[in-house]
Amino acid sequence: MKIIFCILVLLGFASAQFSEKAQEDILRIHNNLRSAIAKGEYRINGTLPNAASNMRKMKWSSALATAAQNVANNCREESSRTAGENIFQDYFSTPETVIANIGAKASGAWVRDLEKLGWNSNKIDKATLGSKIAAATQMAWAETEFVGCGFNNCGKDSSKGNKSKILVVCHYKEIGNILNSNIYKEGDACSSCPTGYKCEGDSGLCVVGI
């Protein structure tokens, strides 16, 4: 039975979607980043940026996850440009062992790029859009409220020692990284929440209906 299960996992990997636990892990990493920035507690490249007054708490979107999965299924690394989008890839000798945490691994990698490289300004410029931290600034875009992700095993790559390439795609709404726009409004956490939103005190994030 165990052998049959493993075969089914391997065969179904390409069309698999993130489990509920994996979705929670992805959201946790996104919202932890957003909360720390909102409260002015997130250290980026050795500095503490000003706090964010309008940072919304993210929720999972099944519709965005389906769209992201469709992109991942094509195994192309180019952006689909149909949504706010982050793409992550890595190579594994035993890809079946990373199914449970590949979404968290991708999200964590985007955050680490931000921690390491930092950003020059709260305003998106061409340099930021062309840099590795563009994935993290999409995660931190204050007006983005929904995320959905998919992943795919794109098969073995001879140039990588026959390791299998795993592709993770996340889609976001609202779309972020708009040139010459601010990532968020600066100010005390929750002081500029949109109409209909209230402050989640522990996180400093703006939430609907609490």
Short mmCIF file of C-alpha atoms in Angstrom, two decimals:
data_model
loop_
_atom_site.label_atom_id
_atom_site.label_comp_id
_atom_site.label_asym_id
_atom_site.label_seq_id
_atom_site.Cartn_x
_atom_site.Cartn_y
_atom_site.Cartn_z
CA MET A 1 0.00 0.00 0.00
CA LYS A 2 2.84 2.41 0.87
CA ILE A 3 4.51 1.71 -2.50
CA ILE A 4 1.26 2.37 -4.35
CA PHE A 5 0.77 5.63 -2.45
CA CYS A 6 4.29 6.82 -3.33
CA ILE A 7 3.69 6.04 -7.00
CA LEU A 8 0.44 8.00 -6.92
CA VAL A 9 2.19 10.95 -5.29
CA LEU A 10 4.87 10.97 -7.97
CA LEU A 11 2.39 10.62 -10.81
CA GLY A 12 0.09 13.29 -9.42
CA PHE A 13 2.79 15.75 -8.44
CA ALA A 14 2.55 17.77 -11.65
CA SER A 15 -1.13 18.61 -11.16
CA ALA A 16 -1.12 18.77 -7.35
CA GLN A 17 -2.28 21.86 -5.51
CA PHE A 18 -1.20 23.15 -2.12
CA SER A 19 -2.76 21.49 0.90
CA GLU A 20 -4.66 23.51 3.49
CA LYS A 21 -1.63 23.34 5.80
CA ALA A 22 0.67 24.58 3.01
CA GLN A 23 -1.74 27.45 2.30
CA GLU A 24 -1.62 28.41 5.98
CA ASP A 25 2.19 28.35 5.93
CA ILE A 26 2.33 30.61 2.88
CA LEU A 27 -0.13 33.06 4.45
CA ARG A 28 1.74 33.02 7.76
CA ILE A 29 5.02 34.02 6.12
CA HIS A 30 3.35 36.75 4.06
CA ASN A 31 1.42 38.17 7.01
CA ASN A 32 4.37 37.98 9.39
CA LEU A 33 6.35 40.12 6.95
CA ARG A 34 3.45 42.54 6.54
CA SER A 35 2.86 42.78 10.28
CA ALA A 36 6.50 43.52 11.05
CA ILE A 37 6.60 46.25 8.38
CA ALA A 38 3.28 47.69 9.60
CA LYS A 39 4.63 48.01 13.14
CA GLY A 40 7.99 49.36 12.05
CA GLU A 41 9.78 46.32 13.43
CA TYR A 42 11.16 44.78 10.24
CA ARG A 43 14.87 45.25 9.76
CA ILE A 44 15.81 45.44 6.07
CA ASN A 45 19.49 45.38 5.20
CA GLY A 46 20.34 46.70 8.65
CA THR A 47 17.79 49.52 8.70
CA LEU A 48 14.26 49.93 10.06
CA PRO A 49 11.94 51.47 7.44
CA ASN A 50 9.09 53.68 8.60
CA ALA A 51 5.97 51.87 9.77
CA ALA A 52 3.02 51.24 7.43
CA SER A 53 -0.38 52.74 8.21
CA ASN A 54 -2.53 50.91 5.62
CA MET A 55 -1.16 47.35 5.45
CA ARG A 56 -3.95 44.83 4.85
CA LYS A 57 -3.96 41.28 6.15
CA MET A 58 -3.74 38.72 3.35
CA LYS A 59 -6.22 35.91 2.74
CA TRP A 60 -6.06 32.87 0.47
CA SER A 61 -7.88 32.99 -2.87
CA SER A 62 -8.81 29.72 -4.57
CA ALA A 63 -9.37 31.56 -7.85
CA LEU A 64 -5.85 33.05 -7.76
CA ALA A 65 -4.45 29.64 -6.78
CA THR A 66 -6.08 28.06 -9.83
CA ALA A 67 -4.67 30.75 -12.12
CA ALA A 68 -1.22 30.36 -10.57
CA GLN A 69 -1.41 26.59 -10.94
CA ASN A 70 -2.20 26.97 -14.64
CA VAL A 71 0.97 29.03 -15.08
CA ALA A 72 3.03 26.54 -13.06
CA ASN A 73 1.73 23.67 -15.17
CA ASN A 74 3.36 25.24 -18.25
CA CYS A 75 6.78 25.08 -16.53
CA ARG A 76 7.78 28.46 -17.93
CA GLU A 77 9.61 30.97 -15.76
CA GLU A 78 8.39 34.01 -17.66
CA SER A 79 5.71 36.09 -15.99
CA SER A 80 2.18 35.58 -17.30
CA ARG A 81 1.58 39.32 -16.70
CA THR A 82 -2.08 38.59 -15.97
CA ALA A 83 -1.82 39.25 -12.23
CA GLY A 84 0.57 40.32 -9.54
CA GLU A 85 2.94 37.38 -9.73
CA ASN A 86 5.96 35.84 -8.02
CA ILE A 87 7.84 32.87 -9.46
CA PHE A 88 10.32 30.65 -7.61
CA GLN A 89 12.31 27.66 -8.81
CA ASP A 90 14.70 25.21 -7.19
CA TYR A 91 16.19 21.80 -7.98
CA PHE A 92 15.87 18.62 -5.90
CA SER A 93 17.21 15.08 -6.14
CA THR A 94 14.09 13.75 -4.38
CA PRO A 95 11.32 16.21 -5.26
CA GLU A 96 8.64 14.18 -3.48
CA THR A 97 10.22 15.13 -0.14
CA VAL A 98 9.54 18.85 -0.61
CA ILE A 99 5.84 18.72 -1.47
CA ALA A 100 4.74 19.70 2.04
CA ASN A 101 6.93 22.78 2.44
CA ILE A 102 7.81 24.08 -1.03
CA GLY A 103 5.35 26.98 -0.71
CA ALA A 104 6.87 28.07 2.58
CA LYS A 105 10.36 27.65 1.10
CA ALA A 106 9.50 29.91 -1.82
CA SER A 107 7.89 32.56 0.37
CA GLY A 108 10.82 32.47 2.79
CA ALA A 109 13.31 32.88 -0.06
CA TRP A 110 11.55 36.04 -1.25
CA VAL A 111 11.64 37.47 2.27
CA ARG A 112 15.33 36.66 2.68
CA ASP A 113 16.12 38.50 -0.56
CA LEU A 114 14.51 41.58 0.98
CA GLU A 115 16.40 41.17 4.25
CA LYS A 116 19.70 40.77 2.44
CA LEU A 117 19.40 43.29 -0.38
CA GLY A 118 17.07 45.86 1.14
CA TRP A 119 15.24 48.59 -0.72
CA ASN A 120 16.28 52.15 -1.42
CA SER A 121 12.88 53.74 -1.09
CA ASN A 122 9.25 53.12 -0.23
CA LYS A 123 8.49 54.20 -3.80
CA ILE A 124 8.79 51.60 -6.56
CA ASP A 125 11.33 52.60 -9.21
CA LYS A 126 12.74 50.83 -12.26
CA ALA A 127 15.74 49.55 -10.30
CA THR A 128 13.47 47.82 -7.78
CA LEU A 129 11.25 46.33 -10.48
CA GLY A 130 14.31 44.83 -12.14
CA SER A 131 15.83 43.46 -8.94
CA LYS A 132 15.46 40.26 -6.92
CA ILE A 133 13.48 42.07 -4.22
CA ALA A 134 10.55 42.73 -6.57
CA ALA A 135 9.06 39.47 -5.29
CA ALA A 136 9.22 40.70 -1.70
CA THR A 137 7.87 44.16 -2.48
CA GLN A 138 4.83 42.46 -4.06
CA MET A 139 4.42 40.57 -0.77
CA ALA A 140 4.59 43.90 1.10
CA TRP A 141 2.27 45.88 -1.19
CA ALA A 142 -0.20 47.38 1.29
CA GLU A 143 -3.33 47.18 -0.90
CA THR A 144 -2.75 43.53 -1.81
CA GLU A 145 -5.23 41.43 0.13
CA PHE A 146 -5.40 38.05 -1.62
CA VAL A 147 -2.82 35.47 -2.63
CA GLY A 148 -3.07 32.07 -4.27
CA CYS A 149 -0.22 29.79 -5.33
CA GLY A 150 0.47 26.64 -7.32
CA PHE A 151 3.48 24.41 -7.94
CA ASN A 152 4.73 21.87 -10.43
CA ASN A 153 7.44 19.26 -10.86
CA CYS A 154 8.88 20.22 -14.24
CA GLY A 155 11.06 17.14 -14.53
CA LYS A 156 14.77 16.41 -14.48
CA ASP A 157 17.32 18.87 -15.84
CA SER A 158 20.54 17.37 -17.19
CA SER A 159 22.36 20.68 -16.68
CA LYS A 160 21.58 20.43 -12.95
CA GLY A 161 22.83 16.91 -12.39
CA ASN A 162 19.46 15.40 -13.34
CA LYS A 163 17.80 17.07 -10.37
CA SER A 164 14.12 17.86 -10.81
CA LYS A 165 13.05 21.47 -11.20
CA ILE A 166 10.19 22.54 -8.94
CA LEU A 167 8.36 25.70 -9.94
CA VAL A 168 6.21 27.73 -7.52
CA VAL A 169 3.93 30.50 -8.80
CA CYS A 170 1.96 32.91 -6.58
CA HIS A 171 -0.66 35.35 -7.86
CA TYR A 172 -1.74 38.47 -5.99
CA LYS A 173 -4.69 40.87 -5.91
CA GLU A 174 -4.53 43.80 -5.91
CA ILE A 175 -1.56 43.90 -8.27
CA GLY A 176 1.46 45.55 -6.69
CA ASN A 177 4.81 46.91 -7.85
CA ILE A 178 3.31 49.82 -9.77
CA LEU A 179 6.05 52.09 -11.06
CA ASN A 180 6.43 55.39 -9.17
CA SER A 181 3.87 54.32 -6.54
CA ASN A 182 4.47 53.81 -2.84
CA ILE A 183 4.54 50.29 -1.45
CA TYR A 184 2.54 51.52 1.54
CA LYS A 185 1.52 54.70 3.34
CA GLU A 186 3.91 55.63 6.10
CA GLY A 187 2.52 56.24 9.59
CA ASP A 188 1.38 54.46 12.72
CA ALA A 189 0.09 50.92 12.13
CA CYS A 190 -3.60 50.86 11.14
CA SER A 191 -3.89 54.67 11.19
CA SER A 192 -4.93 54.70 7.51
CA CYS A 193 -7.02 51.54 7.20
CA PRO A 194 -9.55 51.82 4.33
CA THR A 195 -13.24 52.39 5.03
CA GLY A 196 -14.83 49.16 6.28
CA TYR A 197 -11.58 47.83 7.74
CA LYS A 198 -10.60 47.66 11.37
CA CYS A 199 -7.27 47.18 13.07
CA GLU A 200 -6.15 43.73 14.19
CA GLY A 201 -4.30 44.88 17.26
CA ASP A 202 -1.73 42.12 17.60
CA SER A 203 -0.62 42.26 13.98
CA GLY A 204 -1.13 45.94 13.18
CA LEU A 205 -2.86 44.88 9.97
CA CYS A 206 -6.14 46.16 8.50
CA VAL A 207 -8.85 43.49 8.38
CA VAL A 208 -12.45 43.45 7.14
CA GLY A 209 -15.23 42.54 9.55
CA ILE A 210 -13.53 42.11 12.92
#
